[in-house]
XYZ file of C-alpha atoms in Angstrom:
636
model
C 64.197 -25.114 28.992
C 65.114 -22.119 26.880
C 62.913 -19.071 26.423
C 62.163 -20.112 22.824
C 61.057 -23.609 23.938
C 58.795 -22.111 26.603
C 57.203 -19.863 23.974
C 55.667 -22.983 22.325
C 53.629 -23.545 25.494
C 52.432 -19.948 25.300
C 51.414 -20.443 21.647
C 49.458 -23.582 22.600
C 47.790 -21.794 25.507
C 46.444 -18.966 23.367
C 45.521 -21.153 20.364
C 47.855 -19.415 17.905
C 47.749 -20.347 14.183
C 50.217 -22.957 12.799
C 52.454 -20.402 11.066
C 53.181 -18.728 14.426
C 55.195 -21.818 15.507
C 58.059 -20.841 13.135
C 58.823 -17.626 15.054
C 60.844 -19.099 18.030
C 63.327 -20.881 15.676
C 63.687 -17.721 13.585
C 64.458 -15.700 16.725
C 67.036 -18.299 17.853
C 68.798 -18.242 14.499
C 68.775 -14.449 14.603
C 70.647 -14.404 17.898
C 73.162 -17.009 16.626
C 72.022 -20.163 18.441
C 74.034 -23.303 17.904
C 72.999 -26.366 15.855
C 72.155 -28.403 18.958
C 69.834 -25.723 20.292
C 68.179 -25.310 16.876
C 67.595 -29.065 16.647
C 66.009 -29.007 20.099
C 63.742 -26.164 19.009
C 62.685 -28.063 15.864
C 61.847 -31.090 17.999
C 59.870 -28.918 20.441
C 58.055 -27.355 17.469
C 57.045 -30.772 16.081
C 55.750 -31.850 19.486
C 53.807 -28.581 19.891
C 52.177 -28.907 16.454
C 51.158 -32.514 17.227
C 49.614 -31.377 20.505
C 47.893 -28.536 18.653
C 46.462 -30.971 16.048
C 45.250 -33.282 18.835
C 43.553 -30.374 20.608
C 41.941 -29.217 17.344
C 40.639 -32.744 16.731
C 39.188 -32.962 20.220
C 37.507 -29.564 19.870
C 36.052 -30.610 16.526
C 34.738 -33.885 17.984
C 33.315 -31.991 20.934
C 31.488 -29.616 18.562
C 30.189 -32.565 16.533
C 28.937 -34.370 19.640
C 27.336 -31.153 20.881
C 25.556 -30.664 17.539
C 24.335 -34.270 17.587
C 23.144 -33.835 21.181
C 21.257 -30.633 20.246
C 19.680 -32.435 17.297
C 18.581 -35.300 19.569
C 17.140 -32.715 21.959
C 15.186 -31.153 19.063
C 13.788 -34.570 18.181
C 12.728 -35.221 21.786
C 10.556 -32.110 21.746
C 9.498 -32.348 18.097
C 6.940 -29.660 17.296
C 7.836 -28.477 13.808
C 9.415 -30.980 11.395
C 10.604 -28.269 9.000
C 12.390 -26.431 11.825
C 14.190 -29.627 12.907
C 15.280 -30.447 9.338
C 16.514 -26.878 8.793
C 18.571 -27.119 12.003
C 20.102 -30.443 10.892
C 21.087 -29.009 7.502
C 22.584 -25.844 9.035
C 24.564 -27.807 11.650
C 25.899 -30.204 9.013
C 26.949 -27.285 6.843
C 28.665 -25.569 9.767
C 30.546 -28.585 11.177
C 31.684 -29.905 7.803
C 32.732 -26.403 6.760
C 30.915 -26.601 3.412
C 29.373 -23.729 1.527
C 26.094 -25.561 0.842
C 24.068 -28.323 2.519
C 20.707 -29.670 1.440
C 18.231 -32.487 1.989
C 16.097 -34.185 -0.660
C 13.128 -36.514 -0.068
C 11.438 -39.082 -2.277
C 7.945 -38.310 -3.555
C 6.193 -41.698 -3.986
C 3.191 -40.113 -5.727
C 5.183 -38.240 -8.386
C 7.848 -40.949 -8.607
C 10.785 -38.550 -8.162
C 12.678 -36.631 -5.453
C 12.471 -32.969 -4.456
C 14.447 -30.483 -2.397
C 12.953 -30.281 1.122
C 15.521 -28.026 2.854
C 18.566 -26.091 1.603
C 21.231 -24.095 3.426
C 23.634 -21.697 1.724
C 21.957 -22.092 -1.682
C 21.654 -18.999 -3.888
C 20.070 -20.519 -7.003
C 16.282 -20.671 -7.284
C 16.602 -23.295 -10.034
C 18.683 -25.511 -7.758
C 16.229 -25.106 -4.849
C 13.295 -26.151 -7.054
C 14.916 -28.966 -9.036
C 13.252 -32.390 -9.022
C 15.305 -35.513 -9.738
C 14.070 -38.689 -11.321
C 14.689 -41.904 -9.406
C 18.299 -43.104 -9.995
C 19.490 -39.806 -11.531
C 22.537 -37.842 -10.367
C 24.687 -38.480 -7.338
C 21.559 -38.695 -5.163
C 20.202 -41.480 -7.371
C 23.399 -43.482 -6.868
C 23.168 -43.005 -3.081
C 19.507 -44.032 -3.054
C 20.152 -47.128 -5.198
C 23.064 -48.416 -3.148
C 21.968 -47.074 0.276
C 25.619 -46.078 0.770
C 27.396 -42.695 1.037
C 29.071 -41.376 -2.092
C 31.481 -38.493 -2.514
C 32.784 -36.764 -5.636
C 35.628 -34.260 -5.666
C 34.531 -32.956 -9.101
C 30.881 -33.536 -9.954
C 30.992 -32.894 -13.701
C 34.024 -35.167 -14.248
C 32.602 -38.113 -12.272
C 31.110 -40.852 -14.501
C 29.954 -43.210 -11.739
C 26.404 -41.839 -11.810
C 23.896 -40.766 -14.490
C 24.155 -37.144 -15.586
C 20.970 -35.470 -16.881
C 20.453 -32.049 -18.420
C 18.124 -30.553 -15.750
C 20.247 -31.795 -12.826
C 23.552 -30.704 -14.336
C 22.076 -27.299 -15.207
C 20.877 -26.815 -11.627
C 24.241 -27.903 -10.143
C 26.073 -25.597 -12.560
C 23.724 -22.724 -11.723
C 24.567 -23.211 -8.029
C 28.283 -23.529 -8.883
C 28.832 -26.799 -6.972
C 31.955 -28.915 -7.544
C 32.588 -31.283 -4.619
C 29.518 -33.113 -3.272
C 29.041 -35.641 -0.452
C 25.728 -37.519 -0.189
C 24.541 -39.936 2.517
C 21.257 -41.865 2.571
C 18.250 -41.201 4.851
C 17.018 -44.686 5.685
C 13.999 -46.071 7.497
C 14.864 -49.718 7.944
C 15.880 -50.964 4.519
C 14.041 -48.195 2.678
C 15.883 -45.061 1.505
C 13.526 -42.082 1.819
C 15.961 -39.336 0.848
C 19.528 -38.051 0.773
C 21.427 -35.523 2.918
C 24.127 -33.593 0.988
C 27.096 -31.373 1.824
C 28.774 -29.544 -1.062
C 31.422 -26.951 -1.912
C 31.886 -24.666 -4.875
C 35.516 -25.796 -5.148
C 37.287 -29.164 -5.352
C 37.898 -30.726 -1.945
C 38.343 -34.129 -0.301
C 35.865 -35.201 2.395
C 37.544 -37.136 5.206
C 36.189 -40.386 6.652
C 35.200 -38.619 9.881
C 33.172 -36.033 7.921
C 31.333 -38.764 6.018
C 30.485 -40.463 9.320
C 29.328 -37.180 10.852
C 27.011 -36.419 7.925
C 25.680 -39.985 8.189
C 24.824 -39.351 11.853
C 22.911 -36.220 10.901
C 21.088 -38.194 8.182
C 20.061 -40.806 10.765
C 18.638 -38.057 12.988
C 16.749 -36.551 10.034
C 15.254 -39.956 9.192
C 14.097 -40.366 12.799
C 12.548 -36.898 12.733
C 10.646 -37.681 9.551
C 9.449 -41.049 10.835
C 8.337 -39.490 14.142
C 6.465 -36.731 12.330
C 4.743 -39.293 10.079
C 3.695 -41.393 13.076
C 2.401 -38.331 14.905
C 0.415 -37.271 11.850
C -1.088 -40.737 11.473
C -1.958 -40.851 15.174
C -3.588 -37.434 15.098
C -5.550 -38.367 11.989
C -6.807 -41.586 13.595
C -7.789 -39.771 16.782
C -9.569 -37.068 14.794
C -11.522 -39.697 12.873
C -12.540 -41.407 16.114
C -13.593 -38.111 17.675
C -15.673 -37.168 14.636
C -17.371 -40.550 14.602
C -18.126 -40.316 18.321
C -19.492 -36.779 17.969
C -21.784 -37.846 15.120
C -23.140 -40.747 17.168
C -23.799 -38.533 20.191
C -25.391 -35.824 18.086
C -27.755 -38.184 16.299
C -28.817 -39.922 19.508
C -30.354 -36.763 21.008
C -31.542 -34.893 17.939
C -34.987 -36.488 17.580
C -35.922 -36.277 21.260
C -34.775 -32.688 21.749
C -36.243 -31.447 18.459
C -39.592 -32.998 19.367
C -39.573 -31.375 22.798
C -38.770 -27.927 21.410
C -41.409 -28.245 18.700
C -44.074 -29.162 21.235
C -43.177 -26.300 23.572
C -43.142 -23.626 20.868
C -46.368 -24.904 19.280
C -48.103 -24.746 22.647
C -46.911 -21.161 23.163
C -48.288 -20.005 19.800
C -51.655 -21.747 20.297
C -52.291 -20.246 23.714
C -51.258 -16.746 22.611
C -47.938 -16.576 24.441
C -45.572 -13.660 24.089
C -41.883 -13.037 23.587
C -41.134 -13.428 27.307
C -42.794 -16.858 27.264
C -40.581 -17.959 24.372
C -37.476 -16.744 26.231
C -38.517 -18.579 29.413
C -39.166 -21.841 27.543
C -35.791 -21.611 25.758
C -33.988 -20.920 29.040
C -35.407 -24.147 30.432
C -34.665 -26.276 27.346
C -31.140 -24.928 26.681
C -30.092 -24.689 30.309
C -29.061 -21.031 30.170
C -30.507 -17.520 30.316
C -32.346 -16.372 27.170
C -33.371 -12.740 26.757
C -35.050 -10.778 23.984
C -33.414 -7.445 23.222
C -34.296 -4.736 20.727
C -30.750 -3.308 20.813
C -29.153 -5.620 18.244
C -25.321 -5.448 18.174
C -23.905 -4.043 14.945
C -22.342 -7.155 13.455
C -22.584 -9.377 10.409
C -25.470 -11.561 11.549
C -26.335 -14.024 8.804
C -30.081 -14.112 8.185
C -31.661 -16.879 10.205
C -28.390 -18.181 11.667
C -26.924 -18.014 15.150
C -23.649 -16.164 15.701
C -21.388 -15.923 18.730
C -20.397 -12.511 20.081
C -17.926 -12.818 22.961
C -19.638 -15.224 25.425
C -23.203 -14.796 24.067
C -25.072 -16.596 21.282
C -27.352 -14.325 19.243
C -30.188 -15.170 16.851
C -31.625 -12.237 14.945
C -35.407 -11.774 15.041
C -36.418 -10.245 11.712
C -38.981 -10.412 8.928
C -39.238 -8.729 5.553
C -35.844 -7.060 5.941
C -36.840 -5.382 9.226
C -35.021 -6.313 12.413
C -37.214 -6.507 15.523
C -34.401 -7.477 17.865
C -32.548 -10.631 18.836
C -32.721 -13.606 21.170
C -29.562 -13.675 23.299
C -28.452 -16.875 25.047
C -26.071 -16.254 27.942
C -24.094 -18.706 30.018
C -22.951 -21.049 27.206
C -19.349 -20.979 25.999
C -20.182 -23.624 23.394
C -23.411 -24.479 21.623
C -23.862 -27.679 19.633
C -25.623 -27.666 16.248
C -28.891 -28.995 17.708
C -29.124 -26.156 20.236
C -28.162 -23.654 17.544
C -31.072 -24.832 15.380
C -33.344 -24.651 18.448
C -32.380 -21.010 19.017
C -32.898 -20.239 15.310
C -36.388 -21.808 15.310
C -37.296 -19.872 18.429
C -36.169 -16.650 16.715
C -38.467 -17.432 13.788
C -41.408 -18.096 16.150
C -40.635 -14.833 17.956
C -40.707 -12.903 14.672
C -44.149 -14.380 13.885
C -45.441 -13.366 17.319
C -44.075 -9.851 16.885
C -45.594 -9.554 13.417
C -48.965 -10.514 14.834
C -48.574 -7.936 17.572
C -47.407 -5.392 14.981
C -50.596 -5.902 12.968
C -52.692 -5.297 16.069
C -50.731 -2.143 16.829
C -50.930 -0.627 13.333
C -54.285 0.994 14.080
C -52.956 2.363 17.358
C -49.920 3.790 15.560
C -52.112 5.615 13.064
C -54.052 7.094 15.964
C -50.785 8.204 17.561
C -49.747 9.874 14.313
C -53.056 11.710 14.046
C -52.690 13.031 17.607
C -49.168 14.310 16.881
C -50.365 15.927 13.627
C -53.032 17.770 15.609
C -50.454 19.006 18.128
C -48.317 20.331 15.262
C -51.026 21.766 13.015
C -53.801 22.767 15.430
C -52.269 24.262 18.576
C -55.675 25.630 19.674
C -57.129 22.169 20.397
C -58.940 21.684 23.684
C -56.333 20.467 26.243
C -58.957 18.254 27.906
C -59.630 16.379 24.658
C -55.881 16.067 24.008
C -55.385 14.503 27.437
C -58.226 12.031 26.892
C -56.853 10.936 23.506
C -53.326 10.602 24.972
C -54.603 8.562 27.936
C -56.170 6.007 25.572
C -52.689 5.645 24.022
C -51.011 5.365 27.445
C -49.210 8.673 26.899
C -48.876 11.474 29.472
C -48.693 14.844 27.709
C -48.433 16.782 30.973
C -44.758 15.821 31.479
C -41.794 17.324 29.559
C -41.379 15.976 26.023
C -38.802 16.392 23.259
C -39.591 16.687 19.560
C -37.228 14.651 17.347
C -36.911 14.860 13.550
C -35.496 11.697 11.918
C -34.448 10.888 8.373
C -32.589 8.102 6.631
C -29.577 9.109 4.578
C -31.056 8.461 1.137
C -29.530 10.253 -1.896
C -31.450 13.104 -3.437
C -33.329 12.231 -6.678
C -31.506 13.232 -9.842
C -33.081 16.075 -11.868
C -34.496 15.406 -15.299
C -37.449 13.643 -16.921
C -39.049 10.814 -14.965
C -37.775 7.466 -16.255
C -38.373 3.860 -15.287
C -35.211 3.963 -13.165
C -36.381 7.221 -11.569
C -39.752 5.703 -10.819
C -38.055 2.725 -9.188
C -35.906 5.033 -7.066
C -38.988 6.960 -6.002
C -40.713 3.713 -5.037
C -37.708 2.657 -2.977
C -37.587 6.071 -1.298
C -41.262 5.782 -0.403
C -40.713 2.280 0.985
C -37.751 3.518 3.067
C -39.853 6.317 4.515
C -42.600 3.826 5.362
C -40.081 1.558 7.092
C -38.697 4.519 9.061
C -42.216 5.552 10.146
C -43.061 1.981 11.125
C -39.902 1.614 13.210
C -40.360 5.047 14.790
C -44.002 4.265 15.605
C -42.975 1.045 17.317
C -40.309 2.934 19.282
C -42.826 5.617 20.266
C -45.417 3.044 21.343
C -42.928 1.256 23.603
C -41.734 4.578 25.015
C -45.192 6.159 25.672
C -44.637 8.675 22.886
C -46.076 9.665 19.505
C -44.772 9.410 15.943
C -45.913 10.616 12.525
C -44.607 10.754 8.970
C -43.892 14.337 7.954
C -41.869 16.405 5.449
C -40.158 13.390 3.882
C -39.033 12.038 7.250
C -40.499 11.114 10.608
C -41.252 13.238 13.673
C -41.409 11.794 17.184
C -42.650 13.265 20.452
C -41.021 11.340 23.299
C -41.181 11.942 27.071
C -37.991 13.239 28.691
C -37.138 11.146 31.728
C -35.697 12.843 34.846
C -31.928 13.156 34.480
C -32.093 12.602 30.710
C -31.176 15.244 28.117
C -32.522 15.969 24.617
C -29.053 15.228 23.178
C -28.802 11.793 24.804
C -32.390 10.977 23.804
C -31.541 11.913 20.191
C -28.411 9.746 20.159
C -30.272 6.791 21.676
C -33.086 7.160 19.143
C -30.622 7.306 16.230
C -28.934 4.119 17.438
C -32.206 2.242 17.931
C -33.718 3.262 14.581
C -30.426 2.634 12.732
C -30.112 -0.815 14.282
C -33.692 -1.691 13.348
C -33.423 -0.467 9.744
C -29.777 -1.543 9.236
C -28.888 1.828 7.775
C -27.854 5.220 9.206
C -30.679 7.333 10.655
C -29.980 10.975 11.557
C -31.971 12.492 14.418
C -32.202 16.151 15.500
C -33.753 17.062 18.854
C -35.488 20.191 20.140
C -35.319 21.809 23.528
C -37.810 20.300 26.021
C -41.523 21.188 25.695
C -42.854 21.573 29.256
C -46.437 20.327 28.774
C -47.708 19.579 25.251
C -51.285 19.061 26.511
C -51.530 22.261 28.530
C -49.805 24.414 25.876
C -49.546 22.738 22.443
C -48.211 25.844 20.647
C -44.482 25.235 21.467
C -44.688 21.794 19.834
C -44.691 23.308 16.347
C -41.782 25.635 17.224
C -39.864 22.712 18.716
C -40.404 20.691 15.522
C -38.919 23.521 13.447
C -35.927 23.592 15.804
C -35.467 19.812 15.515
C -35.634 20.081 11.719
C -32.926 22.756 11.721
C -30.759 20.611 13.973
C -31.295 17.629 11.628
C -30.335 19.725 8.586
C -27.228 20.985 10.396
C -26.116 17.432 11.222
C -26.460 16.356 7.596
C -24.659 19.510 6.383
C -21.812 18.868 8.837
C -21.422 15.315 7.521
C -22.671 13.729 10.765
C -25.286 11.503 9.183
C -26.289 8.509 11.232
C -25.903 10.460 14.485
C -28.283 12.086 16.934
C -27.803 15.503 18.521
C -29.543 18.509 20.043
C -28.730 22.172 19.562
C -26.416 22.212 22.583
C -24.200 19.573 20.906
C -23.353 21.955 18.051
C -21.671 24.768 20.041
C -22.204 28.293 18.698
C -23.965 26.847 15.684
C -26.372 25.229 18.131
C -27.096 28.545 19.821
C -28.068 30.027 16.479
C -30.208 26.989 15.667
C -31.980 27.242 19.034
C -32.795 30.934 18.428
C -32.640 31.487 14.674
C -33.957 35.026 14.739
C -30.652 36.614 13.733
C -29.030 33.887 11.595
C -29.619 35.806 8.348
C -28.281 38.977 9.969
C -25.150 37.198 11.187
C -24.509 35.728 7.732
C -25.052 39.092 6.019
C -22.815 40.977 8.447
C -20.033 38.390 8.062
C -19.955 37.401 4.357
C -22.775 39.459 2.842
C -20.424 41.472 0.612
C -19.081 38.285 -0.965
C -22.572 36.765 -1.389
C -23.831 39.935 -3.090
C -20.743 40.051 -5.338
C -21.339 36.447 -6.449
C -24.998 37.204 -7.133
C -24.176 40.299 -9.243
C -21.200 38.881 -11.157
C -22.147 35.192 -11.404
C -18.916 34.185 -9.630
C -18.350 31.684 -6.822
C -16.152 33.446 -4.288
C -18.201 31.807 -1.516
C -17.248 28.367 -2.840
C -13.602 29.473 -3.116
C -13.588 30.579 0.543
C -15.153 27.270 1.636
C -12.574 25.243 -0.322
C -9.756 27.477 0.999
C -10.693 26.836 4.634
C -11.352 23.108 4.061
C -7.859 22.730 2.538
C -6.213 24.220 5.641
C -5.853 27.687 4.011
C -3.439 26.278 1.419
C -3.706 27.887 -2.059
C -1.952 24.862 -3.624
C -4.498 22.365 -2.253
C -7.348 24.795 -2.972
C -6.462 24.963 -6.664
C -6.423 21.129 -6.779
C -9.884 20.961 -5.170
C -11.292 23.621 -7.520
C -9.380 22.389 -10.589
C -8.081 25.897 -11.410
C -4.648 27.495 -11.678
C -3.016 28.688 -8.466
C -2.903 32.232 -9.891
C -6.694 32.100 -10.228
C -6.962 31.167 -6.546
C -4.645 34.056 -5.607
C -6.733 36.524 -7.632
C -9.937 35.328 -5.975
C -8.392 35.614 -2.493
C -7.303 39.181 -3.293
C -10.876 40.012 -4.388
C -12.237 38.494 -1.119
C -9.748 40.600 0.891
C -10.965 43.781 -0.864
C -14.579 42.828 -0.034
C -14.113 41.654 3.586
C -11.012 43.573 4.656
C -7.345 42.559 4.893
C -7.798 40.807 8.281
C -10.355 38.278 7.020
C -7.852 35.404 7.553
C -7.069 36.309 11.169
C -8.043 33.578 13.699
C -11.014 35.452 15.161
C -12.505 36.538 11.848
C -11.777 33.259 10.051
C -13.775 31.396 12.731
C -16.776 33.705 12.200
C -16.444 33.469 8.418
C -16.334 29.636 8.488
C -19.421 29.572 10.715
C -21.209 31.984 8.384
C -20.265 29.790 5.410
C -21.790 26.751 7.201
C -24.986 28.654 7.994
C -25.195 30.027 4.462
C -24.810 26.528 3.059
C -27.449 25.202 5.452
C -29.910 27.929 4.456
C -29.249 27.141 0.782
C -29.921 23.442 1.476
C -33.137 24.251 3.323
C -34.281 26.521 0.483
C -33.765 23.660 -1.981
C -36.311 21.564 -0.036
C -36.169 18.085 1.489
């Protein structure tokens, strides 16, 4: 065997392209090989090309069988019909070497066919085209239940051409098309296509391969339809069974719950009795809580929060709390209605108790008013009045000032709208006082309506702090009223009964803390002076606040007062914008040169180092305090 003949084996081994097989003969001719040797090389070349073609055919058949096996595997674990059909179309397109493959299905309701899956398509019109029954190449395939192939679609007269179909095919640029039927028994349910944008001839093996893919697609569709029908039948049976079971126990359980709750109301039972009865009927643990989670609880309906079922207890827009059922991952409609009815009964019981406590709350308010307005009252009489209210005024207490975040009334003549707003504001204050009074009564404290808000005097438990008490109070009142409530707390008052005088001072401190929270944009929160840092120190001992403000920004305040300017506002906007003149001019709606001129004027008044870190901190604090004093001067 010559070197050139051996080179054909090397070409076969590395899978070289067909044109490479001419090189050995060319090399032999170049070195002057004889005719006999050249003939032998030509024979060896022919044999090598036949072997190469056989190997290519086997590799192609192996790839086809592998694709069919993968498709069968997809069908065995069918989860998503669309995913299986997309895989079939993509594999058909890849193995047949076509530019486009697509699958259309019949629509028995509309009486036409539609594109279900496409691969390689670039035309939206083609992807959305619908074909009438018997139209186009697909119509011919569906009518005859046999594969059809056309090397040039627009020149083929064997099938019916229509304007919409031809326009879609032209828009996609298709020329050669092969279509095979998707059959279930004797019924054709669709067509699987392979197409090219150039003229080509589809071989018999390619037609058979596409037919195999079509058979798999038909099986996938039939399996999906059977699964859907089975699931639908099972769902119908389950629904019917659930309805029968639900109806069988509704009357008996509803009657039992009604009898138990009626008995509780008639014998004067309380909230704990309702919870105990529900625990027994529902087979879980039912508790009443006043700390209602902040969530969208539909009025009168049970909601699930994590593993608990919650029914809001409310009346007249005021939330008293909630009944919480624990230990049930699921709750059927009957038990949900039972919990809802129990919540309604609980609200009626609490309303009755609220009516009985109204007189006591008024007495509590009168006692707190006396502590605030008449510090020279006899301590013995104060203790006696507190004892009747189950309050101990000889332990440390904290004064808390609370307000809802209602908007200030607009200036101008009183109108019908203004009168309505005033009525709503009065109602909100009444609701705040009512909720605060209930909180004070349950916490052995006092509450009164005062200065457009509510003041509370609550005992300070060992280990508790005024700040934590203020935050807890803000949360409880906000949850009850379903709106933000801001609460400021004083320092502790050692013994309000023995020395009532500090109560009034503590109330003033709580009011200042409340005003500071609202000025700082912390509405809906609770805090004490110690929560506010250096600002808190000034609030706790306000003796030198005016002096601090005057020493820090007094020159600018006086300049504004004399000239009618607003350099104070410019400084505030400058600091709030991160000391950026560009953002400051946007906030003030002035030219940047105007901002620069104002900053130069401020520097002449305060000194060139007014923007240094140390001084800017003091100036910003003074601006806050100045704004707070202006707010306080304007009134509640």
